[in-house]
Amino acid sequence: MKNMKLLLNPFVRIAGLQSLVIGLVMMAVTSVIAYYANIALDGVLDIHITTQQLTWGKAFLYPFISVAVLIVISMILAVMAKTHFRIIDLVGTILMSRIPFIIGACCGFFVKLPDVNTMVEHPASMLQTSIILTGICTVLVIIWHVVLYVNSMRVSCNMTGKTLSIVTIIAIIVSEVLSKFLLAWLL
Amino acid sequence: MNLPIQCPSCGDTLHVKSLLCEHCGTEVSGNYLLPPIARLSPEKQHFLLQFILCSGSLKEMAALRKLSYPTVRNMLDDIIAELKSFQ
């Protein structure tokens, strides 16, 4: 039970510089796995299997730009909510909240999409067990990330109740839309 | 023995009715409010005691309690908010 709590809120124990280092290392590892598994992490809440080979640039820039947008938006909202926080805690814990994406990136090793023509001609070809299981797995990964993100804001900014709900919902929606536009414009 | 701070019947804050000198047996009666820190829960009083013993260092507190710095700071912020509500 205690370990389960730590899986959902490790920030009670880990924050500051430690979380920043762990978060950055894990994001780099996720990007390397995403490159080899051909998974595009192109957005705050996105895990997509691509039919084309990813470049190293895209494999690294997609997640790093997305998380940078989420951090900036969260910081602006935390300032607007008049909460006290240390930038290093906010940045570190949000970076650590992306750790579940490692599992999402690994999903790419277990699934192979049929080519585009086959998918158009025979949509039923998408109904493979591996594709369905990967879909379920990625949804669970995203839910885990959202729970970690909410807890990162709770701990690093001492937010609770309505403020926490409103800030996190707005931050996720705005960051998702903004990161999509930014990635489409930059890459 | 822990000092009771809440009424076991209705949950309201208890007041001090009498004080006793153990040396000469003099008893002072009245209706005194408990000092703000005594009105905090035993866990929060223990936290404050530790905080003072750590010379007010949240970093040291975090290491002692094996918790992260913002978690300890949040605990202190909650105590500050509660103490302010007593005023």
Tab-separated table of C-alpha atoms in Angstrom:
chain	number	residue	atom	x	y	z
A	1	MET	CA	0.000	0.000	0.000
A	2	LYS	CA	2.857	2.343	0.930
A	3	ASN	CA	4.681	1.465	-2.303
A	4	MET	CA	1.483	2.052	-4.282
A	5	LYS	CA	1.232	5.536	-2.739
A	6	LEU	CA	4.850	6.214	-3.697
A	7	LEU	CA	4.162	5.114	-7.287
A	8	LEU	CA	1.421	7.729	-7.486
A	9	ASN	CA	3.143	10.416	-5.418
A	10	PRO	CA	6.934	9.969	-5.182
A	11	PHE	CA	7.308	13.732	-4.673
A	12	VAL	CA	6.621	13.365	-0.949
A	13	ARG	CA	10.123	11.848	-0.827
A	14	ILE	CA	11.840	13.167	-3.971
A	15	ALA	CA	11.861	16.786	-5.173
A	16	GLY	CA	14.291	19.597	-5.969
A	17	LEU	CA	17.617	18.862	-7.689
A	18	GLN	CA	17.217	15.089	-7.207
A	19	SER	CA	13.915	15.046	-9.118
A	20	LEU	CA	15.368	17.330	-11.804
A	21	VAL	CA	18.291	14.963	-12.473
A	22	ILE	CA	16.103	11.822	-12.368
A	23	GLY	CA	13.510	13.482	-14.618
A	24	LEU	CA	16.067	14.601	-17.224
A	25	VAL	CA	17.822	11.204	-17.320
A	26	MET	CA	14.498	9.354	-17.619
A	27	MET	CA	13.340	11.678	-20.398
A	28	ALA	CA	16.551	11.076	-22.320
A	29	VAL	CA	16.131	7.295	-21.867
A	30	THR	CA	12.486	7.590	-23.013
A	31	SER	CA	13.579	9.471	-26.146
A	32	VAL	CA	16.168	6.809	-27.033
A	33	ILE	CA	13.584	4.025	-26.554
A	34	ALA	CA	11.030	6.044	-28.569
A	35	TYR	CA	13.531	6.332	-31.438
A	36	TYR	CA	14.183	2.576	-31.611
A	37	ALA	CA	10.522	1.627	-30.974
A	38	ASN	CA	9.303	4.211	-33.529
A	39	ILE	CA	7.014	5.943	-31.061
A	40	ALA	CA	6.271	9.656	-31.415
A	41	LEU	CA	5.681	11.400	-28.071
A	42	ASP	CA	4.397	14.467	-29.910
A	43	GLY	CA	2.394	16.286	-27.267
A	44	VAL	CA	1.714	16.475	-23.556
A	45	LEU	CA	-0.667	13.497	-23.635
A	46	ASP	CA	0.410	11.775	-26.854
A	47	ILE	CA	1.914	8.371	-27.579
A	48	HIS	CA	1.675	7.464	-31.253
A	49	ILE	CA	3.045	4.563	-33.253
A	50	THR	CA	4.467	5.951	-36.486
A	51	THR	CA	4.642	4.219	-39.824
A	52	GLN	CA	7.712	6.274	-40.848
A	53	GLN	CA	11.103	6.011	-39.134
A	54	LEU	CA	11.588	8.807	-36.535
A	55	THR	CA	14.711	10.965	-36.714
A	56	TRP	CA	16.884	11.413	-33.604
A	57	GLY	CA	15.926	15.115	-33.598
A	58	LYS	CA	12.213	14.388	-33.523
A	59	ALA	CA	12.589	11.574	-30.981
A	60	PHE	CA	14.248	14.032	-28.556
A	61	LEU	CA	12.544	17.325	-29.430
A	62	TYR	CA	8.943	16.042	-29.337
A	63	PRO	CA	8.946	15.129	-25.612
A	64	PHE	CA	11.302	17.913	-24.503
A	65	ILE	CA	9.303	20.701	-26.236
A	66	SER	CA	6.013	19.235	-24.930
A	67	VAL	CA	7.222	19.093	-21.330
A	68	ALA	CA	8.773	22.571	-21.617
A	69	VAL	CA	5.363	23.956	-22.650
A	70	LEU	CA	3.684	22.132	-19.735
A	71	ILE	CA	6.267	23.538	-17.285
A	72	VAL	CA	5.897	27.136	-18.531
A	73	ILE	CA	2.073	27.015	-18.482
A	74	SER	CA	2.069	25.400	-15.000
A	75	MET	CA	4.458	28.063	-13.731
A	76	ILE	CA	2.304	30.905	-15.093
A	77	LEU	CA	-0.836	29.387	-13.540
A	78	ALA	CA	0.939	28.780	-10.199
A	79	VAL	CA	1.984	32.450	-10.106
A	80	MET	CA	-1.581	33.508	-10.989
A	81	ALA	CA	-2.909	31.272	-8.191
A	82	LYS	CA	-0.579	33.160	-5.794
A	83	THR	CA	1.139	30.038	-4.505
A	84	HIS	CA	4.683	29.887	-3.151
A	85	PHE	CA	6.989	27.483	-4.983
A	86	ARG	CA	10.633	26.883	-5.845
A	87	ILE	CA	11.222	26.706	-9.599
A	88	ILE	CA	13.535	23.694	-9.149
A	89	ASP	CA	10.748	21.726	-7.376
A	90	LEU	CA	8.164	22.561	-10.029
A	91	VAL	CA	10.464	21.752	-12.973
A	92	GLY	CA	11.923	18.615	-11.353
A	93	THR	CA	8.616	17.088	-10.272
A	94	ILE	CA	6.929	17.782	-13.639
A	95	LEU	CA	9.880	16.164	-15.438
A	96	MET	CA	9.573	13.143	-13.130
A	97	SER	CA	5.839	12.930	-13.853
A	98	ARG	CA	6.828	11.913	-17.421
A	99	ILE	CA	8.528	8.696	-16.237
A	100	PRO	CA	5.506	6.468	-17.189
A	101	PHE	CA	6.148	7.404	-20.836
A	102	ILE	CA	9.073	4.945	-20.755
A	103	ILE	CA	6.467	2.148	-20.662
A	104	GLY	CA	4.515	3.911	-23.428
A	105	ALA	CA	7.649	4.085	-25.579
A	106	CYS	CA	8.417	0.393	-24.942
A	107	CYS	CA	4.970	-0.521	-26.321
A	108	GLY	CA	6.339	0.228	-29.790
A	109	PHE	CA	8.512	-2.904	-29.641
A	110	PHE	CA	5.471	-5.172	-29.354
A	111	VAL	CA	3.304	-3.820	-32.133
A	112	LYS	CA	3.709	-3.353	-35.863
A	113	LEU	CA	1.162	-1.317	-37.788
A	114	PRO	CA	0.055	-2.607	-41.195
A	115	ASP	CA	1.031	-0.296	-44.074
A	116	VAL	CA	-1.269	2.643	-44.884
A	117	ASN	CA	-2.869	1.020	-47.966
A	118	THR	CA	-3.790	-2.131	-46.034
A	119	MET	CA	-5.264	0.010	-43.223
A	120	VAL	CA	-7.402	1.959	-45.732
A	121	GLU	CA	-8.547	-1.098	-47.678
A	122	HIS	CA	-9.027	-3.397	-44.684
A	123	PRO	CA	-9.728	-1.360	-41.518
A	124	ALA	CA	-10.250	-4.673	-39.705
A	125	SER	CA	-6.478	-5.248	-40.015
A	126	MET	CA	-6.133	-2.745	-37.126
A	127	LEU	CA	-7.998	-5.112	-34.823
A	128	GLN	CA	-4.907	-7.115	-33.840
A	129	THR	CA	-4.575	-8.143	-30.227
A	130	SER	CA	-1.167	-6.435	-29.982
A	131	ILE	CA	-2.583	-3.110	-31.249
A	132	ILE	CA	-5.559	-3.245	-28.855
A	133	LEU	CA	-3.344	-4.145	-25.868
A	134	THR	CA	-0.926	-1.344	-26.799
A	135	GLY	CA	-3.861	1.078	-26.960
A	136	ILE	CA	-5.025	0.072	-23.475
A	137	CYS	CA	-1.459	0.277	-22.154
A	138	THR	CA	-0.913	3.798	-23.543
A	139	VAL	CA	-4.206	4.998	-22.000
A	140	LEU	CA	-3.074	3.651	-18.607
A	141	VAL	CA	0.328	5.327	-19.050
A	142	ILE	CA	-1.348	8.677	-19.776
A	143	ILE	CA	-3.654	8.316	-16.735
A	144	TRP	CA	-0.601	7.527	-14.553
A	145	HIS	CA	1.194	10.594	-15.958
A	146	VAL	CA	-1.820	12.843	-15.212
A	147	VAL	CA	-2.018	11.537	-11.611
A	148	LEU	CA	1.723	12.177	-11.166
A	149	TYR	CA	1.385	15.650	-12.701
A	150	VAL	CA	-1.486	16.575	-10.344
A	151	ASN	CA	0.574	15.346	-7.370
A	152	SER	CA	3.631	17.255	-8.605
A	153	MET	CA	1.577	20.472	-8.512
A	154	ARG	CA	0.091	19.530	-5.124
A	155	VAL	CA	3.533	19.054	-3.560
A	156	SER	CA	5.640	21.679	-5.332
A	157	CYS	CA	3.045	24.501	-5.095
A	158	ASN	CA	1.069	23.372	-1.987
A	159	MET	CA	-2.180	23.470	-3.965
A	160	THR	CA	-5.303	21.681	-2.801
A	161	GLY	CA	-9.010	21.416	-3.583
A	162	LYS	CA	-10.580	23.588	-6.263
A	163	THR	CA	-7.401	25.549	-7.042
A	164	LEU	CA	-5.512	22.332	-7.767
A	165	SER	CA	-8.300	20.938	-9.984
A	166	ILE	CA	-8.748	24.149	-11.988
A	167	VAL	CA	-5.021	24.819	-12.437
A	168	THR	CA	-4.180	21.274	-13.547
A	169	ILE	CA	-7.132	20.971	-15.956
A	170	ILE	CA	-6.337	24.331	-17.597
A	171	ALA	CA	-2.582	23.564	-17.697
A	172	ILE	CA	-3.073	20.182	-19.394
A	173	ILE	CA	-5.577	21.424	-21.994
A	174	VAL	CA	-3.652	24.622	-22.866
A	175	SER	CA	-0.278	22.785	-22.955
A	176	GLU	CA	-1.647	20.012	-25.166
A	177	VAL	CA	-3.046	22.482	-27.725
A	178	LEU	CA	-0.010	24.790	-27.579
A	179	SER	CA	2.525	21.958	-27.849
A	180	LYS	CA	0.696	20.546	-30.890
A	181	PHE	CA	0.844	23.950	-32.643
A	182	LEU	CA	4.462	24.503	-31.619
A	183	LEU	CA	5.608	21.047	-32.809
A	184	ALA	CA	3.756	21.404	-36.118
A	185	TRP	CA	5.345	24.843	-36.620
A	186	LEU	CA	8.874	23.955	-35.534
A	187	LEU	CA	9.309	20.391	-36.857
B	1	MET	CA	0.260	12.088	28.992
B	2	ASN	CA	-1.086	14.256	26.143
B	3	LEU	CA	-2.850	17.504	27.034
B	4	PRO	CA	-6.442	17.218	25.809
B	5	ILE	CA	-7.277	20.198	23.578
B	6	GLN	CA	-10.707	19.217	22.262
B	7	CYS	CA	-13.916	18.437	24.122
B	8	PRO	CA	-14.522	14.671	23.877
B	9	SER	CA	-18.259	15.339	23.804
B	10	CYS	CA	-18.772	18.142	21.243
B	11	GLY	CA	-15.264	18.577	19.757
B	12	ASP	CA	-14.993	22.273	20.701
B	13	THR	CA	-11.687	23.752	21.975
B	14	LEU	CA	-11.148	23.238	25.710
B	15	HIS	CA	-10.245	26.140	28.018
B	16	VAL	CA	-8.127	26.012	31.181
B	17	LYS	CA	-10.231	26.176	34.329
B	18	SER	CA	-7.616	25.789	37.051
B	19	LEU	CA	-3.859	25.674	37.595
B	20	LEU	CA	-2.127	24.059	40.544
B	21	CYS	CA	1.216	24.742	42.259
B	22	GLU	CA	2.575	21.286	43.098
B	23	HIS	CA	4.950	22.821	45.665
B	24	CYS	CA	2.469	24.604	48.001
B	25	GLY	CA	-0.864	23.363	46.682
B	26	THR	CA	-2.163	26.815	45.663
B	27	GLU	CA	-4.862	26.529	43.047
B	28	VAL	CA	-5.744	29.320	40.605
B	29	SER	CA	-9.184	29.151	39.016
B	30	GLY	CA	-10.453	31.057	36.024
B	31	ASN	CA	-11.239	30.702	32.329
B	32	TYR	CA	-8.017	30.793	30.354
B	33	LEU	CA	-7.502	30.126	26.650
B	34	LEU	CA	-4.804	27.613	25.780
B	35	PRO	CA	-1.807	29.262	24.062
B	36	PRO	CA	-1.995	28.955	20.220
B	37	ILE	CA	0.724	26.297	19.954
B	38	ALA	CA	-0.964	24.157	22.636
B	39	ARG	CA	-4.138	24.236	20.547
B	40	LEU	CA	-2.403	22.466	17.648
B	41	SER	CA	-2.661	18.685	17.287
B	42	PRO	CA	0.094	16.625	19.019
B	43	GLU	CA	1.646	15.773	15.599
B	44	LYS	CA	1.870	19.455	14.675
B	45	GLN	CA	3.315	20.342	18.084
B	46	HIS	CA	5.924	17.601	17.590
B	47	PHE	CA	6.705	19.007	14.134
B	48	LEU	CA	7.240	22.502	15.611
B	49	LEU	CA	9.456	21.104	18.363
B	50	GLN	CA	11.595	19.269	15.776
B	51	PHE	CA	11.706	22.415	13.638
B	52	ILE	CA	13.081	24.462	16.549
B	53	LEU	CA	15.586	21.728	17.477
B	54	CYS	CA	16.802	21.778	13.846
B	55	SER	CA	17.469	25.536	14.212
B	56	GLY	CA	14.606	26.265	11.823
B	57	SER	CA	16.288	24.447	8.922
B	58	LEU	CA	13.687	22.900	6.612
B	59	LYS	CA	16.457	21.058	4.755
B	60	GLU	CA	17.527	19.376	7.986
B	61	MET	CA	13.890	18.612	8.826
B	62	ALA	CA	13.398	17.023	5.410
B	63	ALA	CA	16.474	14.813	5.909
B	64	LEU	CA	15.368	13.873	9.447
B	65	ARG	CA	11.841	12.909	8.350
B	66	LYS	CA	13.006	11.343	5.049
B	67	LEU	CA	10.618	13.625	3.167
B	68	SER	CA	11.170	16.083	0.321
B	69	TYR	CA	11.802	19.767	1.014
B	70	PRO	CA	8.476	21.032	-0.433
B	71	THR	CA	6.526	18.425	1.572
B	72	VAL	CA	8.058	19.689	4.832
B	73	ARG	CA	7.569	23.305	3.771
B	74	ASN	CA	3.900	22.563	2.997
B	75	MET	CA	3.473	21.068	6.491
B	76	LEU	CA	4.913	24.259	7.991
B	77	ASP	CA	2.680	26.427	5.759
B	78	ASP	CA	-0.381	24.492	6.994
B	79	ILE	CA	0.661	25.062	10.634
B	80	ILE	CA	1.209	28.779	9.937
B	81	ALA	CA	-2.259	29.013	8.368
B	82	GLU	CA	-3.798	27.271	11.401
B	83	LEU	CA	-1.954	29.535	13.867
B	84	LYS	CA	-3.130	32.611	11.914
B	85	SER	CA	-6.715	31.353	12.124
B	86	PHE	CA	-6.435	31.370	15.957
B	87	GLN	CA	-5.691	35.113	15.979
